[in-house]
Short mmCIF file of C-alpha atoms in Angstrom, two decimals:
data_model
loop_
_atom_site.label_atom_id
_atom_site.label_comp_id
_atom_site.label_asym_id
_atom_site.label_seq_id
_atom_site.Cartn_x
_atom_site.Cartn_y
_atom_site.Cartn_z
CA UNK A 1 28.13 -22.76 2.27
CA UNK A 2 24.86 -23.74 1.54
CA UNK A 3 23.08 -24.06 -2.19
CA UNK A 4 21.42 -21.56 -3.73
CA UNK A 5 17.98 -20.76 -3.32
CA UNK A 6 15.70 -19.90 -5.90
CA UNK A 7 12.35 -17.66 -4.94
CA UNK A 8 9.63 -16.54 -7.35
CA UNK A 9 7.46 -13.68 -6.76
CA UNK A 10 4.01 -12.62 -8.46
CA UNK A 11 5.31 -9.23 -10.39
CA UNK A 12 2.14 -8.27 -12.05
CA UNK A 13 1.39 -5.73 -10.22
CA UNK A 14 5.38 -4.72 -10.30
CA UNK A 15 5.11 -3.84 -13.42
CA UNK A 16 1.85 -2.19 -13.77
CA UNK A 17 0.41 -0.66 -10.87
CA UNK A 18 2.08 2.76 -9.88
CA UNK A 19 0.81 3.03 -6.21
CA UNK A 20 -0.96 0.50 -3.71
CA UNK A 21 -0.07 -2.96 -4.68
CA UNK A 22 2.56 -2.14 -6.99
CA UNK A 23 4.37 0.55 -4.31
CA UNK A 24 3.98 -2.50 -1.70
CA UNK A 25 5.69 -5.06 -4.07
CA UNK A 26 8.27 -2.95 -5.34
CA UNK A 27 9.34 -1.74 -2.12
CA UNK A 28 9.65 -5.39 0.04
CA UNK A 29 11.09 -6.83 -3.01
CA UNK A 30 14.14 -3.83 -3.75
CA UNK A 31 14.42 -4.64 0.08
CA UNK A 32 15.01 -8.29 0.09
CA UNK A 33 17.91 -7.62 -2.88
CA UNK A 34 19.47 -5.60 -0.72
CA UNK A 35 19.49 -8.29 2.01
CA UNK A 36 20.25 -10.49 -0.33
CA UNK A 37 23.51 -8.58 -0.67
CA UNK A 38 24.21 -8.36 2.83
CA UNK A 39 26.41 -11.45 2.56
CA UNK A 40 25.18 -12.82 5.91
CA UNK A 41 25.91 -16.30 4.67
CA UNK A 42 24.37 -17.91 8.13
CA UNK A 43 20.89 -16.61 7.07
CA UNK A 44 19.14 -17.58 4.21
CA UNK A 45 19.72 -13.87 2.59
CA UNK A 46 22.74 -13.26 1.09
CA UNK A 47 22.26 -16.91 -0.99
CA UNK A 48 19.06 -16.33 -3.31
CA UNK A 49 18.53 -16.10 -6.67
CA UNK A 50 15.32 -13.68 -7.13
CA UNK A 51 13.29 -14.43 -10.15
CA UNK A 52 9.95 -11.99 -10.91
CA UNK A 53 7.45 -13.48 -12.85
CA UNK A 54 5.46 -11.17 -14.91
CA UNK A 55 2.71 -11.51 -17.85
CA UNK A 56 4.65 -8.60 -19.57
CA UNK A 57 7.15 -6.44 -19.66
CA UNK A 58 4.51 -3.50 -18.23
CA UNK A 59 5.11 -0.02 -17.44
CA UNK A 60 8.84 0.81 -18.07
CA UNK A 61 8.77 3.41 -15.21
CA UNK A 62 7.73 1.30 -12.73
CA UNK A 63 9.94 -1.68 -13.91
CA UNK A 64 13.18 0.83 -13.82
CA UNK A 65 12.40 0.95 -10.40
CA UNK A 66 13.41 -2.31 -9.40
CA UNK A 67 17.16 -2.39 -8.34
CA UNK A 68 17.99 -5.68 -10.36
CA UNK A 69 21.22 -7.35 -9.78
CA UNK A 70 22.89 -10.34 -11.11
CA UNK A 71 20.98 -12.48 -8.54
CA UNK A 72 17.45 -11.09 -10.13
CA UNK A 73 15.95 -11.43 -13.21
CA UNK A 74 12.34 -10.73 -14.46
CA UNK A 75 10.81 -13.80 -16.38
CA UNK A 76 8.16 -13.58 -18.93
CA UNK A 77 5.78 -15.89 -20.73
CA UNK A 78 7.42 -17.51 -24.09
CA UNK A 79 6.32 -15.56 -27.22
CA UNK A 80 4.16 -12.91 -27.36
CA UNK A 81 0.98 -14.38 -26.04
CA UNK A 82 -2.54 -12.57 -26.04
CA UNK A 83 -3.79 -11.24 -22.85
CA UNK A 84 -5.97 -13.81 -22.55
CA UNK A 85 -3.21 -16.85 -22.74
CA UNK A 86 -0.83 -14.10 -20.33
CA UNK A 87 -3.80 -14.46 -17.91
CA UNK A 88 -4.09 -18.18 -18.18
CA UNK A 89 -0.51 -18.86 -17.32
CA UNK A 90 -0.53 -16.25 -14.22
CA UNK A 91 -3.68 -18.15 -13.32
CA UNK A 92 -2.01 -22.05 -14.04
CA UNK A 93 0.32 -22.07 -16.60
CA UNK A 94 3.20 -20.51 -14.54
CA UNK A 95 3.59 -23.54 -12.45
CA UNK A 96 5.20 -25.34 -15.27
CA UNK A 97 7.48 -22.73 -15.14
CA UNK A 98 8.59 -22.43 -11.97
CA UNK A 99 9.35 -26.22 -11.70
CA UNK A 100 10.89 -25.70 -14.94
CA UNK A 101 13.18 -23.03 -13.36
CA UNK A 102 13.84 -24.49 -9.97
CA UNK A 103 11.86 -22.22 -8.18
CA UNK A 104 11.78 -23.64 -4.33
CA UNK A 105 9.49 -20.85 -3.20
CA UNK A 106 6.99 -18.81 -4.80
CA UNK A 107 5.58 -15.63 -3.05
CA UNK A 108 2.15 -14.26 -4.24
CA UNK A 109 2.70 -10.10 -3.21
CA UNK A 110 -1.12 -9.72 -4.23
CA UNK A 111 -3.33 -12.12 -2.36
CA UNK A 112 -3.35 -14.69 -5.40
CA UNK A 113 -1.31 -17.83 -5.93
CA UNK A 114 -1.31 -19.94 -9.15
CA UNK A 115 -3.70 -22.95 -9.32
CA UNK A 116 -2.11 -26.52 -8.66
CA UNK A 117 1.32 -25.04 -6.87
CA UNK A 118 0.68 -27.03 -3.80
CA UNK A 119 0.25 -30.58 -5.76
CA UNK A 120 3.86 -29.28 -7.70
CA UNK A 121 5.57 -29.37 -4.38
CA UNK A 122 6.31 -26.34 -4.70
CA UNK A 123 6.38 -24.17 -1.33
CA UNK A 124 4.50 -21.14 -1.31
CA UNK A 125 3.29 -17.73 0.94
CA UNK A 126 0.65 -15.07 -0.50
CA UNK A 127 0.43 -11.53 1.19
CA UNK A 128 -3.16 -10.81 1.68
CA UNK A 129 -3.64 -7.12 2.27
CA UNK A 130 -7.24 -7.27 3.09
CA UNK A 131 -10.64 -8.41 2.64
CA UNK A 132 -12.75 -5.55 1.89
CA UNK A 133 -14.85 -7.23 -0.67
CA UNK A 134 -16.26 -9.75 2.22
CA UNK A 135 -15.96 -7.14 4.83
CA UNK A 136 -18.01 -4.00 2.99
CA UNK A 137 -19.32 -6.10 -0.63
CA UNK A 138 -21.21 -2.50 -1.03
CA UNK A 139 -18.35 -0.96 -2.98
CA UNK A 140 -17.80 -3.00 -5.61
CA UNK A 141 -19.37 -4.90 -8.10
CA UNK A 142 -21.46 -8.25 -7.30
CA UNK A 143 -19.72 -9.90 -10.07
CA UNK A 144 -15.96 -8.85 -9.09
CA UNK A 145 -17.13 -9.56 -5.22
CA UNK A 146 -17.91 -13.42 -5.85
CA UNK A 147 -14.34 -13.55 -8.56
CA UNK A 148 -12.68 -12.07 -5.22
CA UNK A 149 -14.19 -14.40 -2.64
CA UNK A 150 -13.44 -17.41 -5.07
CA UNK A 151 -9.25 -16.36 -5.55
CA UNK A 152 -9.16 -16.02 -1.60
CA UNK A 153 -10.46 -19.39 -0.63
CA UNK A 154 -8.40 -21.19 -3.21
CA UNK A 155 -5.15 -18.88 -2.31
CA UNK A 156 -6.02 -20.08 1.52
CA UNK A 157 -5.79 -23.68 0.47
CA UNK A 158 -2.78 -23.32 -1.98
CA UNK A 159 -0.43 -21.48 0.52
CA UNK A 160 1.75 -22.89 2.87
CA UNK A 161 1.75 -19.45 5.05
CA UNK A 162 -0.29 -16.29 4.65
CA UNK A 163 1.20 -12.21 5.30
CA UNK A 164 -1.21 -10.80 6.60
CA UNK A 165 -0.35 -6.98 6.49
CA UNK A 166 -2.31 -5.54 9.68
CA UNK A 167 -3.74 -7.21 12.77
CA UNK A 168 -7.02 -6.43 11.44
CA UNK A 169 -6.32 -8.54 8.21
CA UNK A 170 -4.98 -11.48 10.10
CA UNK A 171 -8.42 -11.34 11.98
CA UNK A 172 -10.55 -11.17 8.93
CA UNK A 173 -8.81 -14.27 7.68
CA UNK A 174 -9.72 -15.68 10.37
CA UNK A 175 -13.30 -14.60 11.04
CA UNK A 176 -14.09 -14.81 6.87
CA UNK A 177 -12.16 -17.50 6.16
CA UNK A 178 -12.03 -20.11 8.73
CA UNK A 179 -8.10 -20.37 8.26
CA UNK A 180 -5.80 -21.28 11.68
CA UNK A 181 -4.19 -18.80 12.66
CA UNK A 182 -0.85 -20.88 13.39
CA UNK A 183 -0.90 -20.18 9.80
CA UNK A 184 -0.75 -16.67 9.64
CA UNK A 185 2.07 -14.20 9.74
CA UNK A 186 1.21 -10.87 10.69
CA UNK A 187 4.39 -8.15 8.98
CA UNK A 188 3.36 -5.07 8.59
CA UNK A 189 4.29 -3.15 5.34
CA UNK A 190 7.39 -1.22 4.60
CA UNK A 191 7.16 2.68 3.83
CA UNK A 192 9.71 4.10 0.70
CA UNK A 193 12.28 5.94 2.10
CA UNK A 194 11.95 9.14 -0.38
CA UNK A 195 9.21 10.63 1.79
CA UNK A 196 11.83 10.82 4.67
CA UNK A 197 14.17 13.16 2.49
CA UNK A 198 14.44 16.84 2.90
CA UNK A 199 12.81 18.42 -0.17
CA UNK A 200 14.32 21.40 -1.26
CA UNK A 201 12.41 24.85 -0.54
CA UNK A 202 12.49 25.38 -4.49
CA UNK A 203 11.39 22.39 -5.39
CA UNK A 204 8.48 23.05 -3.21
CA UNK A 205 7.69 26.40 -4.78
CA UNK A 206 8.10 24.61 -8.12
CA UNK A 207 5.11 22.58 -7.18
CA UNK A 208 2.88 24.87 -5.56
CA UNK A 209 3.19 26.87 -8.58
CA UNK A 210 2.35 24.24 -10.75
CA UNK A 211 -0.50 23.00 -9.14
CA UNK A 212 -2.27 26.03 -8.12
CA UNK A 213 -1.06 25.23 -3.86
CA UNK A 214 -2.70 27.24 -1.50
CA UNK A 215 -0.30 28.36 1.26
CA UNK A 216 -2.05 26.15 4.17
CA UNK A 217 -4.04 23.08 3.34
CA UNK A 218 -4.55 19.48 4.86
CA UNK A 219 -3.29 16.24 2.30
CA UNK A 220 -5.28 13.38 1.34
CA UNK A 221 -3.70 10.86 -0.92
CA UNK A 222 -5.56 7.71 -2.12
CA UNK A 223 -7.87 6.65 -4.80
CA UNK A 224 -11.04 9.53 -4.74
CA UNK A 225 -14.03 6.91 -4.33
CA UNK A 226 -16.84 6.45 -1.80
CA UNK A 227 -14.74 4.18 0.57
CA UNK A 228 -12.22 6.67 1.37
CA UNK A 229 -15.14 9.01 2.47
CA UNK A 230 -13.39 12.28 1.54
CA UNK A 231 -16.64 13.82 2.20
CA UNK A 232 -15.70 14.07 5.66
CA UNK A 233 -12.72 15.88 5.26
CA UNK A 234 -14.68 18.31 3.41
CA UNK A 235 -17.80 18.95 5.34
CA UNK A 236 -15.12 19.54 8.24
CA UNK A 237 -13.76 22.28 6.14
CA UNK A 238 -16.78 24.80 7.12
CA UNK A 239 -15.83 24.57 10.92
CA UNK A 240 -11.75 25.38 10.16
CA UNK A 241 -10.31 28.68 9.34
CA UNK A 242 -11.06 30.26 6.29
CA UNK A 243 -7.22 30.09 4.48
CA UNK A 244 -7.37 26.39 5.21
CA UNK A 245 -7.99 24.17 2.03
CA UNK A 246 -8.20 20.54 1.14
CA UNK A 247 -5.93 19.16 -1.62
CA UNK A 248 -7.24 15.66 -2.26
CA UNK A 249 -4.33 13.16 -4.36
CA UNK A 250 -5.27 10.01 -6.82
CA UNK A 251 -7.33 8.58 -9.08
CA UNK A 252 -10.60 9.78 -10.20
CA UNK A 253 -13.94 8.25 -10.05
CA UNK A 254 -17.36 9.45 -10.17
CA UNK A 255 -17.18 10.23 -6.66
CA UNK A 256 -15.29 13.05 -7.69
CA UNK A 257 -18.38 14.96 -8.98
CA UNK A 258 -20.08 14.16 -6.08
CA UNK A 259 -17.52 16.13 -3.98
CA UNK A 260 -17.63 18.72 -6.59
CA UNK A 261 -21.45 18.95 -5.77
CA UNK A 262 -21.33 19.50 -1.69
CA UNK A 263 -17.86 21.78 -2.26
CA UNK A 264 -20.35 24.07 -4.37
CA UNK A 265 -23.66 23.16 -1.93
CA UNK A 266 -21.17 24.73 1.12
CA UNK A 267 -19.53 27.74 -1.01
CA UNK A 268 -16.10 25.87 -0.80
CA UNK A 269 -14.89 25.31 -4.31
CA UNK A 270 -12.34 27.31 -4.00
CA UNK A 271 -10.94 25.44 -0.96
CA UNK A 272 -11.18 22.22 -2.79
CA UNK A 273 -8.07 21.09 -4.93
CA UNK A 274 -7.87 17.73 -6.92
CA UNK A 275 -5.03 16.43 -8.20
CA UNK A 276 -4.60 13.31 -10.17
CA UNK A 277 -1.33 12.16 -11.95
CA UNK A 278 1.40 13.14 -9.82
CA UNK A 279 4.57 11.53 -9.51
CA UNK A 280 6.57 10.10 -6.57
CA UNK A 281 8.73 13.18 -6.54
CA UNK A 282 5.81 15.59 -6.55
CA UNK A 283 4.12 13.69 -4.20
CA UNK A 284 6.93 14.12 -1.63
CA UNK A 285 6.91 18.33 -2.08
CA UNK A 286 3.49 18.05 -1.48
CA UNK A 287 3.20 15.88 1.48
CA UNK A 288 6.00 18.21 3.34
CA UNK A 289 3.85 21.29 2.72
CA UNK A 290 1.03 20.07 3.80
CA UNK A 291 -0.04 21.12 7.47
CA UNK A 292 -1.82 18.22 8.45
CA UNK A 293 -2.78 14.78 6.45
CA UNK A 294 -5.98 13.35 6.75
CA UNK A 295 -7.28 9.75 6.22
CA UNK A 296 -10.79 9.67 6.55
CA UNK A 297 -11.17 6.28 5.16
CA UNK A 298 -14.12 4.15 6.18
CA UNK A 299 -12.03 0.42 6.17
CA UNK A 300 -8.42 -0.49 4.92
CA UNK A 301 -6.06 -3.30 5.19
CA UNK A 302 -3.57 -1.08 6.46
CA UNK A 303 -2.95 2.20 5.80
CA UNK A 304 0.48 3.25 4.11
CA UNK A 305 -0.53 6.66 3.16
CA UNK A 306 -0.15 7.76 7.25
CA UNK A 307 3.34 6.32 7.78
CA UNK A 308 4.54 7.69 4.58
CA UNK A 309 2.76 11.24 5.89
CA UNK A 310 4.66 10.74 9.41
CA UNK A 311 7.76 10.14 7.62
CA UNK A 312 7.49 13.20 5.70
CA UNK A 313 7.03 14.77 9.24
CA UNK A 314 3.13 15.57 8.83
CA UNK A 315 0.84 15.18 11.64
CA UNK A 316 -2.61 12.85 10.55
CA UNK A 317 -5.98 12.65 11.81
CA UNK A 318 -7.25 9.53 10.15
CA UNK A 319 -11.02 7.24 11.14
CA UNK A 320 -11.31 4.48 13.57
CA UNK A 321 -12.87 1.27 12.74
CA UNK A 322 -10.26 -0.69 10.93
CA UNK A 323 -6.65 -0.95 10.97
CA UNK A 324 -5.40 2.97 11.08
CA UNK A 325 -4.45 2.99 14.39
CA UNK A 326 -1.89 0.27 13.63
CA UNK A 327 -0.25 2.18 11.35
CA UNK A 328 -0.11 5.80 13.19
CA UNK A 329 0.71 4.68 16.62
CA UNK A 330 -1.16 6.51 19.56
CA UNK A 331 0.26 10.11 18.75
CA UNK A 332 -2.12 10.50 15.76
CA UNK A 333 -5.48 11.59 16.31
CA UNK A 334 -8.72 9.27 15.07
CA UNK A 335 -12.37 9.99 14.89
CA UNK A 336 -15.44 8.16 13.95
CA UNK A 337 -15.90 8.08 10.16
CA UNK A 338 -19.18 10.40 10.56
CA UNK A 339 -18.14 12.61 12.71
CA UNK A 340 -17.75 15.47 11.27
CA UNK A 341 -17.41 17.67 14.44
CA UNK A 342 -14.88 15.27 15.31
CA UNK A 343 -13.09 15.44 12.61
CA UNK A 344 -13.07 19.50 12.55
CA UNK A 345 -12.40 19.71 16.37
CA UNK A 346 -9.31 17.01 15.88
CA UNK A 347 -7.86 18.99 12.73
CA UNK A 348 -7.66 22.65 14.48
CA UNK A 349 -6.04 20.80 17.42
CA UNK A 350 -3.21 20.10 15.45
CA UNK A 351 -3.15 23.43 13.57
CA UNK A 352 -3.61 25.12 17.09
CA UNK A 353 -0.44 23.31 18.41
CA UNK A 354 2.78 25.77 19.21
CA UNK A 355 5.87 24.67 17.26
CA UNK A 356 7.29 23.03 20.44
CA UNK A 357 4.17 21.05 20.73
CA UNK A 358 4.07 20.03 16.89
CA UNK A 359 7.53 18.89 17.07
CA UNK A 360 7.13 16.68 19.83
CA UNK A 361 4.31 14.95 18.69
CA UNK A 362 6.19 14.57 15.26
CA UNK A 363 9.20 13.09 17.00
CA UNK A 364 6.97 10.32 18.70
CA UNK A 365 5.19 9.37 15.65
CA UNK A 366 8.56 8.88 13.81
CA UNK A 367 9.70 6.93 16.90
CA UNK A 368 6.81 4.75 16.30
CA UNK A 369 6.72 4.21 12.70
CA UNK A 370 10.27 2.68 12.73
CA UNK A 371 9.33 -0.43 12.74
CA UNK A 372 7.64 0.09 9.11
CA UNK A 373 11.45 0.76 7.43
CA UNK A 374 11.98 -1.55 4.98
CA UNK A 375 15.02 -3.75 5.77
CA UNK A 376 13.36 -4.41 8.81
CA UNK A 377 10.30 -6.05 6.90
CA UNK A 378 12.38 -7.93 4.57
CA UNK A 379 14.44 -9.62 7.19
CA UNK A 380 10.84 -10.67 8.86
CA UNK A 381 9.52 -12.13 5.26
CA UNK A 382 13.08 -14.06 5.02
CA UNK A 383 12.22 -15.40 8.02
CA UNK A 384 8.91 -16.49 6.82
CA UNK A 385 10.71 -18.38 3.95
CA UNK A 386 13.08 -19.81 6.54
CA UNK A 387 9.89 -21.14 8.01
CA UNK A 388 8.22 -22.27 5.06
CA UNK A 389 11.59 -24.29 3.79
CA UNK A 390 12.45 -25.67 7.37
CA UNK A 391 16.07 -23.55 6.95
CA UNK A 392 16.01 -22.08 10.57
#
């Protein structure tokens, strides 16, 4: 039997981000313990000793969501350092550490990787889940843009492979940063199981009660900013039937008033529902009630929200010109991110369908979403590590 391995992974954003990068990280990671514990002792699963390296403790929530296991341990800075020194040793100081604990290879979940791990020797793939910042610099800050651009060139240089989540990531690498594609792994991401579950017809009641549900609406889920172009989705409104709503999930930003403006400008504040706040298990009632889930979004790196929609057994009408179509398969529908008559016209398709013809197109979009279940991604980023350590 072969020697343990020891892997590190970035858990930053394990620990404190609830959705998006956190969701991603927790998910592949639980995964990997679990092949860990296959006891195929011919791979290199089943032989690894998991350590997560995080500033701090976090969010205990999201931290009781890792399924930990004598083979994985979180690891914190010494002492009780400021943020400023917890930052420094993400950034650096870490790579002390890892040598320090054996660590052969260190994964970066979050498109980052520690400065000076390649001159330590030690091995190393990032996940980059896109580059939006290069790709549309318009929604964020000029400042955060040029901190963003700097962390991706010297991650590209650091790593000894790069996950890139989509086809249309691995191609931005490319095209933005002049990296060989022989480098580049493409693996798509891995969707949580709990939106796959049966929820309960009184747990669904429960929530429409408690958030106000109309009876028929369409789902968006995602932070509420400009990118995600929920205005879309709600200029369509006017051209569906009148009992039809919109019920818009995630964080709040000042693009939230905006929406608030042109839902009063058409008369359709009352058809307009925003919820912010809502936990994994709510989020699953509401994503089986919904009638149809839409993903207007202008660019993304991927696209989880649809697969965890198709899982829940939701039909989606999402917006062409990035990656979506990767991650709904060809039995979604897709419409130009202006197109508002598109995006109306695709919608009452769907609520139009008999339920013969929704169930059928519900069946192929599970068959094609399989491939995002989460063992299955593990075993491919194992493989990656094979790769990267010459084991295989």
């Amino acid at each position: 039997m072969n020697t343990k391995i020891t892997i590190g992974f970035d858990a930053k954003r394990i620990v404190r981000n609830a959705s998006g990068l956190g969701m991603y990280s927790r998910t592949l990671v639980n995964n990997i313990i679990r092949c860990n514990n296959s006891g195929d002792e011919d791979e290199l699963c089943g032989r690894m000793q998991l350590l997560l390296y995080a500033p701090d403790k976090g969010r205990d929530d999201l931290r009781r969501q890792m399924v930990l296991d004598e083979h994985t341990h979180f690891i914190y800075p010494d002492g009780q350092p400021c943020r400023l020194k917890r930052d420094l040793w993400r950034m650096k100081g870490i790579v002390k550490q890892l040598k320090k604990d054996g660590v052969e290879l260190y994964h970066g979940l979050t498109g980052e990787l520690p400065l000076g791990l390649k001159k330590s020797g030690v091995k190393s793939v990032v996940t980059i889940h896109d580059l939006i910042f290069m790709r549309h610099p318009e929604y964020y800050h000029w400042i955060d843009t040029l901190i963003y651009r700097w962390k991706f060139f010297k991650t590209c240089k650091e790593a000894d492979r790069i996950i890139a989540i989509s086809e249309r990531t691995k191609a931005d690498i490319i095209e933005l940063g002049g990296v060989d594609p022989e480098k580049i792994d493409v693996i798509y991401q891995s969707c949580n199981p709990k939106f796959s579950l049966p929820v309960s017809e009184e747990l669904k009641r429960e929530e429409r009660e408690r958030h106000s549900l109309p009876q028929r609406f369409l789902l968006c889920v995602g932070t509420i900013e400009r990118r995600k172009n929920t205005m879309l989705a709600l200029r369509a409104l006017t051209r569906m039937p009148q009992d039809v709503h919109l019920v818009l999930i995630g964080r709040h930003t000042p693009y939230v008033e905006e929406l608030k403006r042109e839902a009063k400008r058409l008369e359709l504040t009352s058809r307009l529902h925003l919820l912010k706040d809502i936990s994994n298990d709510e989020l699953t009632a509401i994503m089986q009630m919904a009638e149809v889930f839409v993903y207007p979004s202008r660019y993304e790196g991927f696209g989880i929200p649809i697969i965890e929609a198709i899982f829940a057994r939701v039909r989606v009408v999402a917006c062409t010109g990035s990656c979506l179509e990767e991650a709904g398969g060809d039995h979604c529908l897709y419409v130009e991110p202006d197109d508002v008559e598109g995006m109306a016209e695709a919608v009452n398709t769907l609520l139009d369908e008999t339920k013969e013809q929704r169930e059928e197109r519900i069946g192929k979009c599970l068959d094609y979403v399989q491939r995002f279940r989460g063992t299955d991604v593990a075993s491919q980023v194992i493989d990656v590590y094979n790769k990267v350590l010459n084991r295989g």
